Every structure is written in C-alpha cells, then in structure tokens.
Amino acid sequence: MLKILVCVSGGGTNLQAIIDGVENQTIRNVQIVRVLSNNPNAYALQRAGEHGIDACCISPKSYESRELFHAALLHAVDEVSPDLIVLAGFLVVIPMELIAKYRNRIINIHPSLIPAFCGTGYYGLKVHEAALARGVKVTGATVHYVDEGTDTGPIILQKAVSVKADDTPKSLQQRVMEEAEWIILPKAIDMIANDEMEA
Ligand code: GAR
C-alpha cells in the first residue's frame, strides 16, 4: 500500500478525483493518510472529513516567521511518513528542506502543457488567462515531479485540451480540469503505486 499525503489550498476537485479513484479502485494499492491545507477555509478539508480522511491545516498566518511555518509544515508531513506527497492545487512555495527530504517523492499537477504557461506567477486562473491572451489553440495539464525550481521537475504525464473560440478563463479552467487534470493525476498516482511508470 502506497501511503499518500495530499496537499491542497482551495476547492479540492483534484483531491476529490483522487478520493473517488481510491474508493472505486481505479487507483490501486493507495491509502490517503492525510490531507494538508495551508488555508483553513479550503473546501478540500471538508471533502477529506466527509470521507473519514485525516485533515490538517497549517496556516502561515498562525506562525511568526516563514521558518516556523516551514518547520510546522515539515512536521505535519513527517508525522504521517508518506511514501508520496501529491500537490493538488497547493499554492505554497515548497520549502527546500521538504524537497530534499522527499526527493522524487513529490508530484504536482499544473494546468498547462509545461513548458508553456508555467513558473513563478502562473497558478490557477492566471494560467488560463495567459493561454487565452496568447491565443493558443491547444492547452492541457501536466503531472510532474517537484524539484527545486518552479514547475521544472521531470514530466510524468500530460494531456492536451482544445481551446474554443468563445472560451473564458473560467470555462477553459473547468474543461482542463474535466478533460485532463482529473484523469492524469489519479493515473499518475496509480502508476507510481503499481510500478508502472513509463520510461
Ligand atoms: C487546479 O487547476 C490545479 O491544476 C491548479 O490549481 C487548481 C486547484 O483546483 N494548480 C496550480 O495552478 C499549481 N501551479 P482544485 O483545488 O479544485 O483541485
């Protein structure tokens, strides 16, 4: 059984896709040991609670310094000794210590086809605003390992999504989630858990 910790900041639709996959066994041999949020109001925390999953909030606002926040974050991770950390819409810059300690054991979902529309400042709706402003006809999502850079780690899976002429950032975000994110993030976790990583 691969023990995973899922980190979230908001609505948690990707978390829901993971929970559903574990429950209906399209994600095999995985147990969600904790959901960790930096935002006390994240709806994702409620989703975890409804499925009997341990939910924990470490908010930077509760700590006097970034160092103390990072130490608390690391502690909340270490407490459950995860085999894999899944960043599912976690809008916090990951502390270097965490990256070093969990090297090759942290994955992230990003709502574009990396290397397009990624890096510092590209998160959430901003990614889709930038894609529409550039006039791309195809966008998508990427699951990748996390290294010290922003969205620079090795790519695991990508899926393309067509842009429509009348798309708004919101409509594009929704379609990228439905057609790409909710499919490739559960699939990547299943592949890692079952040693089916493609070369
Ligand atoms: C998702 O679209 C995810 O790809 C994005 O945040 C959203 C979270 O939605 N992540 C990033 O932009 C990371 N750079 P969710 O809370 O409904 O899963």
Short mmCIF file of N, CA, C and O in Angstrom, two decimals, residues 9 25 49 66 97 103 114 121 126 136 149 172 180 190:
data_model
loop_
_atom_site.label_atom_id
_atom_site.label_comp_id
_atom_site.label_asym_id
_atom_site.label_seq_id
_atom_site.Cartn_x
_atom_site.Cartn_y
_atom_site.Cartn_z
N SER A 9 -5.09 23.76 -1.33
CA SER A 9 -5.29 25.14 -0.86
C SER A 9 -6.71 25.63 -1.06
O SER A 9 -7.07 26.68 -0.52
N GLN A 25 -11.33 2.04 -6.79
CA GLN A 25 -10.16 1.20 -7.11
C GLN A 25 -9.59 1.35 -8.51
O GLN A 25 -8.91 0.45 -8.99
N GLY A 49 -12.87 15.33 5.33
CA GLY A 49 -13.66 14.97 6.50
C GLY A 49 -14.83 14.06 6.15
O GLY A 49 -15.08 13.07 6.84
N ARG A 66 8.36 32.75 8.46
CA ARG A 66 8.30 31.75 7.39
C ARG A 66 9.00 30.47 7.86
O ARG A 66 8.56 29.36 7.56
N GLU A 97 13.91 22.23 2.28
CA GLU A 97 14.14 21.07 3.16
C GLU A 97 13.20 19.91 2.82
O GLU A 97 13.59 18.75 2.84
N ARG A 103 12.84 13.81 -1.95
CA ARG A 103 13.24 13.89 -3.36
C ARG A 103 12.65 12.71 -4.16
O ARG A 103 12.68 11.56 -3.70
N ILE A 114 3.31 22.03 -19.76
CA ILE A 114 4.66 22.53 -19.45
C ILE A 114 5.57 22.19 -20.63
O ILE A 114 5.48 21.07 -21.15
N GLY A 121 4.38 32.81 -10.72
CA GLY A 121 3.25 33.67 -11.09
C GLY A 121 2.17 32.96 -11.88
O GLY A 121 1.07 33.48 -12.06
N LYS A 126 -4.80 32.29 -13.53
CA LYS A 126 -3.81 33.09 -14.26
C LYS A 126 -3.21 32.32 -15.44
O LYS A 126 -2.87 32.89 -16.47
N VAL A 136 -3.44 30.51 -27.87
CA VAL A 136 -3.13 29.11 -28.20
C VAL A 136 -4.42 28.36 -28.55
O VAL A 136 -5.51 28.71 -28.06
N GLY A 149 13.17 23.95 -8.64
CA GLY A 149 12.63 25.02 -9.47
C GLY A 149 11.11 25.08 -9.40
O GLY A 149 10.48 24.28 -8.71
N LEU A 172 -12.36 27.61 -19.66
CA LEU A 172 -11.18 26.83 -20.04
C LEU A 172 -10.63 26.07 -18.82
O LEU A 172 -10.29 24.89 -18.92
N ALA A 180 -8.56 16.78 -18.46
CA ALA A 180 -7.14 16.43 -18.26
C ALA A 180 -6.78 16.19 -16.79
O ALA A 180 -6.42 15.08 -16.41
N ASP A 190 -1.70 6.09 -9.58
CA ASP A 190 -1.87 4.64 -9.78
C ASP A 190 -0.61 4.02 -10.39
O ASP A 190 -0.16 2.95 -9.96
#
